[in-house]
Tab-separated table of C-alpha atoms and ligand atoms in Angstrom:
chain	number	residue	atom	x	y	z
A	1079	MET	CA	-1.844	-28.289	-3.007
A	1080	THR	CA	-0.560	-27.208	0.350
A	1081	THR	CA	-2.634	-24.821	2.419
A	1082	ASN	CA	0.395	-23.039	3.866
A	1083	PRO	CA	-0.360	-19.378	3.126
A	1084	LEU	CA	3.325	-18.719	2.443
A	1085	SER	CA	3.620	-21.533	-0.060
A	1086	LEU	CA	5.377	-20.106	-3.121
A	1087	ASN	CA	5.947	-21.187	-6.685
A	1088	VAL	CA	8.080	-19.017	-8.938
A	1089	ALA	CA	7.323	-19.653	-12.609
A	1090	ARG	CA	9.668	-17.113	-14.170
A	1091	ILE	CA	12.667	-14.996	-13.237
A	1092	GLU	CA	13.795	-12.054	-15.321
A	1093	LEU	CA	17.358	-10.838	-14.959
A	1094	ARG	CA	18.486	-7.377	-16.001
A	1095	GLU	CA	21.771	-5.567	-15.847
A	1096	VAL	CA	21.475	-1.811	-15.484
A	1097	ARG	CA	24.344	0.679	-15.503
A	1098	LEU	CA	23.979	3.404	-12.930
A	1099	PRO	CA	26.723	6.034	-12.552
A	1100	LEU	CA	27.569	7.089	-8.996
A	1101	ARG	CA	27.411	10.838	-8.344
A	1102	GLU	CA	31.065	10.571	-7.365
A	1103	PRO	CA	33.578	7.723	-7.433
A	1104	PHE	CA	33.668	5.523	-4.331
A	1105	ARG	CA	37.188	4.434	-3.409
A	1106	ILE	CA	38.017	1.694	-0.906
A	1107	SER	CA	41.447	0.210	-0.165
A	1108	SER	CA	40.977	-2.516	-2.787
A	1109	GLY	CA	39.500	-0.554	-5.687
A	1110	VAL	CA	37.312	2.239	-6.967
A	1111	CYS	CA	33.799	2.235	-8.393
A	1112	THR	CA	32.506	5.007	-10.662
A	1113	GLU	CA	29.540	3.301	-12.259
A	1114	ARG	CA	27.582	0.448	-10.741
A	1115	ARG	CA	26.660	-2.519	-12.891
A	1116	ILE	CA	23.553	-3.615	-11.034
A	1117	MET	CA	21.779	-6.929	-11.491
A	1118	LEU	CA	18.052	-6.719	-10.898
A	1119	LEU	CA	15.798	-9.738	-10.676
A	1120	GLN	CA	12.065	-9.938	-11.060
A	1121	LEU	CA	10.374	-13.061	-9.709
A	1122	PHE	CA	6.904	-13.998	-10.990
A	1123	ASP	CA	4.647	-16.580	-9.432
A	1124	ALA	CA	2.030	-18.557	-11.351
A	1125	ASP	CA	-0.775	-16.261	-10.139
A	1126	GLY	CA	0.824	-13.147	-11.593
A	1127	SER	CA	2.303	-11.695	-8.398
A	1128	SER	CA	5.817	-10.402	-8.790
A	1129	VAL	CA	8.598	-8.737	-6.873
A	1130	TRP	CA	11.941	-7.085	-7.590
A	1131	ALA	CA	15.221	-8.055	-5.991
A	1132	GLU	CA	18.863	-7.071	-6.469
A	1133	CYS	CA	22.151	-8.927	-6.615
A	1134	VAL	CA	24.818	-6.863	-4.845
A	1135	ALA	CA	27.884	-8.407	-6.502
A	1136	GLY	CA	30.291	-5.748	-7.753
A	1137	GLU	CA	32.043	-5.157	-11.012
A	1138	GLU	CA	35.343	-6.719	-9.942
A	1139	PRO	CA	36.305	-9.346	-7.342
A	1140	ASN	CA	37.960	-6.797	-5.034
A	1141	TYR	CA	35.537	-7.033	-2.096
A	1142	THR	CA	34.833	-10.749	-2.203
A	1143	GLU	CA	35.324	-13.296	-4.982
A	1144	GLU	CA	32.013	-12.616	-6.667
A	1145	THR	CA	31.204	-10.241	-9.514
A	1146	ILE	CA	28.012	-9.494	-11.378
A	1147	ASP	CA	29.204	-11.802	-14.153
A	1148	THR	CA	29.930	-14.781	-11.889
A	1149	ALA	CA	26.583	-14.221	-10.160
A	1150	TRP	CA	24.734	-14.012	-13.475
A	1151	TYR	CA	26.297	-17.315	-14.491
A	1152	ALA	CA	25.536	-19.004	-11.154
A	1153	ILE	CA	21.911	-17.875	-11.210
A	1154	THR	CA	21.186	-18.862	-14.806
A	1155	GLN	CA	23.116	-22.153	-14.735
A	1156	TRP	CA	22.488	-23.571	-11.278
A	1157	LEU	CA	20.355	-21.531	-8.921
A	1158	ALA	CA	17.263	-20.591	-10.899
A	1159	PRO	CA	16.783	-24.208	-12.082
A	1160	ARG	CA	16.693	-25.295	-8.413
A	1161	VAL	CA	13.627	-23.182	-7.681
A	1162	LEU	CA	11.755	-22.469	-10.921
A	1163	GLY	CA	8.403	-24.238	-11.033
A	1164	LYS	CA	8.926	-25.812	-7.588
A	1165	THR	CA	6.491	-25.325	-4.744
A	1166	VAL	CA	8.403	-24.198	-1.673
A	1167	ASP	CA	7.049	-24.070	1.827
A	1168	GLY	CA	7.703	-20.427	2.530
A	1169	PRO	CA	10.794	-18.268	2.025
A	1170	ALA	CA	12.753	-19.902	4.860
A	1171	ALA	CA	12.813	-23.118	2.815
A	1172	VAL	CA	14.703	-21.501	-0.066
A	1173	SER	CA	18.143	-21.093	1.538
A	1174	PRO	CA	18.567	-24.853	2.154
A	1175	LEU	CA	17.460	-25.562	-1.434
A	1176	LEU	CA	20.081	-23.190	-2.801
A	1177	SER	CA	22.941	-24.109	-0.509
A	1178	GLN	CA	22.816	-27.894	-0.415
A	1179	ASN	CA	25.818	-29.319	-2.300
A	1180	PHE	CA	26.586	-25.822	-3.497
A	1181	ARG	CA	29.809	-24.041	-2.614
A	1182	GLY	CA	30.275	-20.316	-2.707
A	1183	HIS	CA	28.389	-17.697	-4.750
A	1184	PRO	CA	26.560	-16.279	-1.696
A	1185	MET	CA	25.544	-13.034	-3.449
A	1186	ALA	CA	24.004	-14.998	-6.292
A	1187	ARG	CA	22.136	-17.210	-3.818
A	1188	ALA	CA	21.072	-14.209	-1.756
A	1189	ALA	CA	19.551	-12.426	-4.743
A	1190	VAL	CA	17.233	-15.343	-5.454
A	1191	GLU	CA	16.556	-16.143	-1.807
A	1192	MET	CA	15.722	-12.559	-0.880
A	1193	GLY	CA	13.412	-12.355	-3.883
A	1194	PHE	CA	11.381	-15.173	-2.291
A	1195	TRP	CA	11.136	-13.206	0.975
A	1196	GLY	CA	10.025	-10.164	-0.974
A	1197	LEU	CA	7.511	-12.226	-2.908
A	1198	ALA	CA	6.159	-13.800	0.294
A	1199	ALA	CA	5.612	-10.328	1.755
A	1200	THR	CA	3.922	-9.177	-1.458
A	1201	VAL	CA	1.589	-12.175	-1.585
A	1202	ALA	CA	0.798	-11.942	2.140
A	1203	GLU	CA	0.214	-8.169	1.714
A	1204	LEU	CA	2.608	-7.476	4.577
A	1205	PRO	CA	5.530	-5.069	4.732
A	1206	LEU	CA	8.720	-7.137	4.389
A	1207	SER	CA	9.862	-5.810	7.772
A	1208	ARG	CA	6.749	-7.214	9.431
A	1209	LEU	CA	7.068	-10.564	7.692
A	1210	ILE	CA	10.508	-11.121	9.241
A	1211	GLY	CA	9.601	-9.792	12.691
A	1212	GLY	CA	11.090	-6.307	12.452
A	1213	THR	CA	10.408	-3.985	15.368
A	1214	HIS	CA	12.116	-0.662	14.523
A	1215	GLU	CA	9.920	1.829	12.671
A	1216	ARG	CA	12.918	3.936	11.685
A	1217	VAL	CA	16.501	2.793	11.265
A	1218	VAL	CA	19.514	4.886	12.238
A	1219	THR	CA	21.874	5.666	9.437
A	1220	GLY	CA	25.570	6.289	9.050
A	1221	ILE	CA	27.535	7.316	5.986
A	1222	SER	CA	30.439	5.417	4.483
A	1223	ILE	CA	32.903	7.899	2.997
A	1224	GLY	CA	35.414	6.677	0.433
A	1225	ILE	CA	39.156	7.375	0.545
A	1226	GLN	CA	39.828	11.027	-0.331
A	1227	GLU	CA	42.788	12.931	-1.776
A	1228	SER	CA	43.746	14.550	1.541
A	1229	PRO	CA	42.733	14.757	5.197
A	1230	ASP	CA	41.201	18.173	4.415
A	1231	ALA	CA	39.004	16.798	1.664
A	1232	LEU	CA	37.857	14.053	4.042
A	1233	VAL	CA	37.100	16.566	6.808
A	1234	GLN	CA	34.875	18.551	4.396
A	1235	ARG	CA	32.870	15.420	3.533
A	1236	ALA	CA	32.597	14.331	7.149
A	1237	LYS	CA	31.391	17.766	8.292
A	1238	ALA	CA	28.809	17.905	5.525
A	1239	ALA	CA	27.569	14.447	6.532
A	1240	VAL	CA	27.132	15.428	10.168
A	1241	ALA	CA	25.337	18.626	9.111
A	1242	GLU	CA	22.958	16.449	7.087
A	1243	GLY	CA	22.076	14.450	10.198
A	1244	TYR	CA	24.151	11.284	9.912
A	1245	GLN	CA	24.711	9.686	13.306
A	1246	LYS	CA	27.817	7.761	12.326
A	1247	VAL	CA	30.649	8.590	9.977
A	1248	LYS	CA	32.614	5.666	8.607
A	1249	LEU	CA	35.930	6.482	6.981
A	1250	LYS	CA	37.534	4.133	4.492
A	1251	ILE	CA	41.225	3.766	5.301
A	1252	GLN	CA	44.320	2.157	3.815
A	1253	PRO	CA	48.054	2.342	4.541
A	1254	GLY	CA	49.058	5.951	3.875
A	1255	ALA	CA	45.517	7.252	4.341
A	1256	ASP	CA	44.849	6.384	7.959
A	1257	ILE	CA	46.228	8.039	11.112
A	1258	ALA	CA	46.478	11.605	9.791
A	1259	TYR	CA	43.050	11.328	8.154
A	1260	VAL	CA	41.306	9.944	11.234
A	1261	HIS	CA	43.078	12.460	13.466
A	1262	ALA	CA	41.893	15.357	11.289
A	1263	VAL	CA	38.295	14.140	11.265
A	1264	ARG	CA	38.163	13.528	15.013
A	1265	ALA	CA	39.619	17.012	15.636
A	1266	ALA	CA	37.087	18.610	13.285
A	1267	LEU	CA	33.983	16.728	14.496
A	1268	GLY	CA	34.683	16.676	18.216
A	1269	ASP	CA	34.041	13.815	20.604
A	1270	ASP	CA	30.260	13.564	20.370
A	1271	ILE	CA	29.973	11.931	16.985
A	1272	ASP	CA	30.508	8.217	16.333
A	1273	ILE	CA	33.415	7.640	13.971
A	1274	ALA	CA	34.294	4.239	12.533
A	1275	VAL	CA	36.944	3.150	10.054
A	1276	ASP	CA	36.854	0.388	7.446
A	1277	ALA	CA	40.086	-1.013	5.976
A	1278	ASN	CA	38.603	-3.680	3.694
A	1279	SER	CA	41.478	-6.030	4.564
A	1280	ALA	CA	44.296	-3.571	3.804
A	1281	TYR	CA	46.501	-4.434	6.810
A	1282	THR	CA	48.367	-7.403	8.273
A	1283	LEU	CA	49.477	-8.246	11.791
A	1284	ARG	CA	52.788	-6.562	10.983
A	1285	ASP	CA	50.842	-3.279	11.163
A	1286	VAL	CA	49.770	-3.875	14.756
A	1287	ASN	CA	51.553	-0.800	16.111
A	1288	LEU	CA	49.914	1.488	13.584
A	1289	LEU	CA	46.505	-0.065	14.270
A	1290	LYS	CA	47.049	0.440	18.011
A	1291	GLU	CA	47.523	4.161	17.333
A	1292	LEU	CA	43.890	4.234	16.204
A	1293	ASP	CA	42.833	3.469	19.803
A	1294	ALA	CA	43.610	7.118	20.613
A	1295	PHE	CA	40.656	8.339	18.545
A	1296	ALA	CA	37.909	6.557	20.535
A	1297	LEU	CA	36.481	4.965	17.416
A	1298	LEU	CA	33.187	3.114	17.524
A	1299	MET	CA	34.873	0.249	15.669
A	1300	ILE	CA	37.588	-0.787	13.226
A	1301	GLU	CA	35.995	-2.752	10.412
A	1302	GLN	CA	37.820	-5.625	8.709
A	1303	PRO	CA	41.435	-4.558	9.208
A	1304	LEU	CA	42.939	-7.941	8.261
A	1305	GLY	CA	42.466	-10.691	5.674
A	1306	GLN	CA	39.130	-11.223	4.026
A	1307	ASP	CA	38.940	-14.866	5.136
A	1308	ASP	CA	40.757	-14.467	8.440
A	1309	ILE	CA	39.276	-15.235	11.851
A	1310	ILE	CA	42.472	-16.298	13.634
A	1311	ARG	CA	44.601	-13.168	13.197
A	1312	HIS	CA	41.699	-10.853	13.982
A	1313	ALA	CA	41.509	-12.593	17.376
A	1314	GLU	CA	45.213	-11.928	17.907
A	1315	LEU	CA	44.711	-8.286	16.914
A	1316	GLN	CA	41.586	-7.779	19.030
A	1317	ARG	CA	43.544	-8.877	22.119
A	1318	GLN	CA	45.914	-5.969	21.490
A	1319	LEU	CA	43.324	-3.256	20.757
A	1320	THR	CA	40.838	-1.473	22.974
A	1321	THR	CA	38.741	-0.412	19.949
A	1322	PRO	CA	36.186	-3.072	19.002
A	1323	ILE	CA	36.870	-4.904	15.748
A	1324	CYS	CA	33.853	-5.317	13.496
A	1325	LEU	CA	34.018	-8.088	10.930
A	1326	ASP	CA	32.485	-7.650	7.481
A	1327	GLU	CA	34.153	-9.765	4.742
A	1328	SER	CA	35.117	-12.566	7.186
A	1329	ILE	CA	31.535	-13.329	8.213
A	1330	THR	CA	30.269	-15.491	5.372
A	1331	SER	CA	28.021	-17.839	7.359
A	1332	LEU	CA	26.437	-18.538	10.736
A	1333	ASP	CA	29.455	-20.735	11.576
A	1334	ARG	CA	31.895	-17.870	10.941
A	1335	ALA	CA	29.825	-15.613	13.213
A	1336	GLU	CA	30.007	-18.276	15.925
A	1337	ASP	CA	33.781	-18.584	15.363
A	1338	MET	CA	34.215	-14.833	15.743
A	1339	ILE	CA	32.305	-14.836	19.017
A	1340	ASN	CA	34.045	-17.934	20.420
A	1341	MET	CA	37.529	-16.828	19.427
A	1342	GLY	CA	37.146	-13.135	20.225
A	1343	SER	CA	38.021	-12.096	16.668
A	1344	GLY	CA	35.722	-9.106	16.947
A	1345	ARG	CA	32.922	-7.634	19.046
A	1346	ILE	CA	30.540	-6.360	16.363
A	1347	ILE	CA	29.198	-7.810	13.107
A	1348	ASN	CA	28.300	-5.950	9.940
A	1349	ILE	CA	25.525	-8.067	8.412
A	1350	LYS	CA	25.170	-7.773	4.660
A	1351	PRO	CA	22.554	-10.210	3.452
A	1352	GLY	CA	24.288	-10.599	0.075
A	1353	ARG	CA	27.554	-11.670	1.706
A	1354	VAL	CA	25.954	-14.432	3.806
A	1355	GLY	CA	23.627	-15.900	1.169
A	1356	GLY	CA	20.401	-14.110	2.058
A	1357	PHE	CA	17.843	-13.345	4.721
A	1358	ALA	CA	17.594	-16.726	6.452
A	1359	THR	CA	21.295	-16.697	7.364
A	1360	SER	CA	21.208	-12.960	8.154
A	1361	ILE	CA	18.371	-13.546	10.599
A	1362	ALA	CA	20.178	-16.538	12.123
A	1363	ILE	CA	23.338	-14.442	12.630
A	1364	HIS	CA	21.216	-11.631	14.080
A	1365	ASP	CA	19.600	-14.068	16.538
A	1366	LEU	CA	22.929	-15.622	17.560
A	1367	CYS	CA	24.421	-12.170	18.153
A	1368	LEU	CA	21.371	-11.131	20.181
A	1369	GLN	CA	21.843	-14.164	22.468
A	1370	SER	CA	25.573	-13.474	22.699
A	1371	GLY	CA	25.366	-9.755	23.443
A	1372	VAL	CA	27.045	-8.812	20.161
A	1373	PRO	CA	25.550	-5.741	18.460
A	1374	VAL	CA	25.011	-5.852	14.704
A	1375	TRP	CA	24.380	-3.304	11.990
A	1376	CYS	CA	23.439	-3.513	8.353
A	1377	GLY	CA	26.172	-2.806	5.811
A	1378	GLY	CA	25.691	-1.569	2.279
A	1379	MET	CA	27.018	-2.458	-1.154
A	1380	LEU	CA	26.123	0.726	-3.042
A	1381	GLU	CA	22.773	-0.868	-3.802
A	1382	SER	CA	20.056	0.778	-5.830
A	1383	GLY	CA	16.785	1.535	-4.070
A	1384	VAL	CA	15.679	-2.049	-4.718
A	1385	GLY	CA	18.477	-3.645	-2.707
A	1386	ARG	CA	18.151	-0.912	-0.089
A	1387	ALA	CA	14.534	-1.937	0.540
A	1388	TYR	CA	15.725	-5.358	1.694
A	1389	ASN	CA	18.496	-3.872	3.856
A	1390	VAL	CA	16.103	-1.448	5.548
A	1391	ALA	CA	13.654	-4.280	6.288
A	1392	LEU	CA	16.469	-6.409	7.715
A	1393	ALA	CA	17.789	-3.502	9.809
A	1394	SER	CA	14.374	-3.206	11.461
A	1395	LEU	CA	15.107	-6.384	13.490
A	1396	PRO	CA	15.663	-5.671	17.201
A	1397	ASN	CA	19.411	-6.357	17.523
A	1398	PHE	CA	20.333	-3.928	14.739
A	1399	THR	CA	21.340	-1.374	17.359
A	1400	LEU	CA	24.212	0.429	15.627
A	1401	PRO	CA	23.757	2.826	12.674
A	1402	GLY	CA	23.730	1.025	9.311
A	1403	ASP	CA	25.291	2.036	5.984
A	1404	LEU	CA	21.794	2.897	4.747
A	1405	SER	CA	22.289	6.264	3.099
A	1406	PRO	CA	19.403	7.849	1.194
A	1407	SER	CA	19.217	7.631	-2.610
A	1408	HIS	CA	20.685	11.065	-3.333
A	1409	ARG	CA	23.965	10.150	-1.644
A	1410	TYR	CA	24.648	7.759	-4.517
A	1411	TRP	CA	22.556	8.658	-7.567
A	1412	GLU	CA	21.241	11.607	-9.563
A	1413	ARG	CA	18.058	9.608	-9.579
A	1414	ASP	CA	17.368	6.203	-8.034
A	1415	LEU	CA	15.593	3.331	-9.789
A	1416	VAL	CA	12.619	3.415	-7.412
A	1417	THR	CA	9.745	5.572	-6.259
A	1418	PRO	CA	9.642	6.876	-3.678
A	1419	GLU	CA	13.378	7.416	-3.411
A	1420	TRP	CA	14.971	6.613	-0.038
A	1421	THR	CA	15.219	9.684	2.175
A	1422	MET	CA	16.764	10.422	5.565
A	1423	ASP	CA	15.431	12.875	8.150
A	1424	GLU	CA	17.519	15.512	9.913
A	1425	SER	CA	18.221	13.162	12.831
A	1426	GLY	CA	19.772	10.616	10.483
A	1427	THR	CA	17.019	8.025	10.343
A	1428	VAL	CA	15.320	6.286	7.442
A	1429	GLY	CA	11.683	5.236	7.739
A	1430	VAL	CA	10.777	1.563	7.364
A	1431	PRO	CA	7.921	1.524	4.812
A	1432	LEU	CA	5.326	0.004	7.108
A	1433	ASP	CA	2.379	1.477	5.229
A	1434	ARG	CA	3.148	-0.474	2.051
A	1435	PRO	CA	3.115	-4.239	1.433
A	1436	GLY	CA	6.084	-6.085	-0.028
A	1437	ILE	CA	9.416	-4.285	-0.387
A	1438	GLY	CA	7.757	-0.860	-0.108
A	1439	VAL	CA	9.209	0.789	-3.214
A	1440	THR	CA	8.184	0.629	-6.870
A	1441	PRO	CA	10.836	0.408	-9.579
A	1442	ASP	CA	10.530	3.066	-12.262
A	1443	MET	CA	10.108	0.897	-15.385
A	1444	ASP	CA	10.893	3.631	-17.921
A	1445	ARG	CA	14.122	4.444	-16.157
A	1446	ILE	CA	15.074	0.797	-15.784
A	1447	ASP	CA	14.364	0.092	-19.481
A	1448	GLU	CA	16.484	3.068	-20.443
A	1449	LEU	CA	19.434	1.857	-18.331
A	1450	THR	CA	19.207	-1.864	-19.150
A	1451	VAL	CA	22.127	-3.326	-21.098
A	1452	ARG	CA	21.336	-7.041	-20.684
A	1453	HIS	CA	18.087	-8.935	-20.176
A	1454	GLU	CA	17.425	-12.658	-19.793
A	1455	THR	CA	14.232	-14.579	-19.003
A	1456	LEU	CA	14.462	-17.844	-17.076
A	1457	ILE	CA	11.572	-20.310	-16.980
A	1458	ALA	CA	11.045	-23.765	-15.543
A	1459	PRO	CA	12.269	-26.602	-17.759
A	1460	ARG	CA	9.472	-28.174	-19.833
A	1461	SER	CA	9.855	-31.594	-18.213
A	1462	ASP	CA	8.998	-30.106	-14.813
A	1463	ALA	CA	6.092	-31.624	-12.862
A	1464	SER	CA	4.208	-28.334	-12.681
A	1465	MET	CA	4.102	-28.167	-16.498
A	1466	THR	CA	2.741	-31.723	-16.674
A	1467	GLY	CA	0.120	-30.748	-14.103
A	1468	ALA	CA	-0.880	-27.744	-16.143
A	1469	ARG	CA	-1.274	-29.849	-19.282
A	1470	ASN	CA	-3.470	-32.385	-17.485
A	1471	ALA	CA	-5.640	-29.735	-15.870
B	2276	LIG	O1	33.134	-2.613	3.077
B	2276	LIG	O2	31.267	-1.884	3.684
B	2276	LIG	C1	32.084	-2.083	2.782
B	2276	LIG	C2	30.785	-0.632	-0.508
B	2276	LIG	C3	31.235	-1.579	-1.393
B	2276	LIG	C4	31.972	-2.640	-0.926
B	2276	LIG	C5	32.261	-2.751	0.431
B	2276	LIG	C6	31.804	-1.803	1.339
B	2276	LIG	C7	31.068	-0.712	0.855
B	2276	LIG	C8	30.590	0.379	1.676
B	2276	LIG	C9	29.457	1.212	1.121
B	2276	LIG	O3	31.107	0.711	2.722
B	2276	LIG	C10	28.286	1.302	2.024
B	2276	LIG	C11	27.113	1.929	1.330
B	2276	LIG	O4	26.406	1.240	0.549
B	2276	LIG	O5	26.873	3.119	1.551
B	2277	LIG	MG1	33.105	-3.067	5.153
């Protein structure tokens, strides 16, 4: 037995799929979501401690390659067997275990890896934010508004968001729903509010003149205008824009973050822990950006309150200086899966749950049972050393 207080051994993982309808459809350039299919995980250690985690993969491969179904397969077939019944030396040791000789599936890896961070915080009786070295007690929040029918409809949403306290308004754009929409929102909100746009890879370098027109609106950033896997062309584009480019989809690892910085492909990074394989890589990207003078913020994937707990903890790290996509529960759901629900104050901030150990929210079991459409229990294989040990004890 090791005496490391963070030593962890997960004996069982339960996977659930819940269906949670959004209060209104969320449209981005590459697709629309009306009901989230959310994968929840529950990790149990041998002493009976447990924690919830969430896999943020979507319904279709329109954001990145992954979906809930590919992630479910990756976790059951390859990832859970790598960790079940194994003693690991703290949560930072999990990412290497899951990524060695393993290509792709970052959201699947992240779900398991983040569960270990959550479990470590639970066992250590520390708020997750404190476990990872978070310093912010409240995190500043922006809203991500989906593509609307008309500039007018978008202006109504944006005004309502500002009235609610949001400090940043991010507008989803695509060819045909860009200049006129952004112009209308800037005119309606005035110059004092931060406006960002997110294209989710809807443009190419042939659109450079149109993208240059966006410079006129003094945007905080243009998120992911070009190809999902592109670092090279974003550098070419950034040279021609005054507005900072923020990369989302393109930053899949610490190396890609370094490439962006070295090549000038962008000046801001949206860190989503699911996209980069979990907390260890998120923290490494955060640290690199801090050293390099690159601000970061925490993106969202329409998570339930479980996934949000991890994002809020991550966003409490010092270099998360720009508002995150960390909207409160009611922006997405009639009712969230957790108590308390996530709330935002009138100055657009969300409190980091520093008075509660672990992830800081409690899933509502009745509600989760009611919404569950698939359930699978994963346990360590019988031949595992820990089982032999138990028999000999
Ligand atoms: O590009 O940031 C994105 C949601 C799904 C897929 C991609 C993105 C988003 C969002 C939503 O912008 C942010 C949120 O959770 O509020
Ligand atoms: Mg984005």
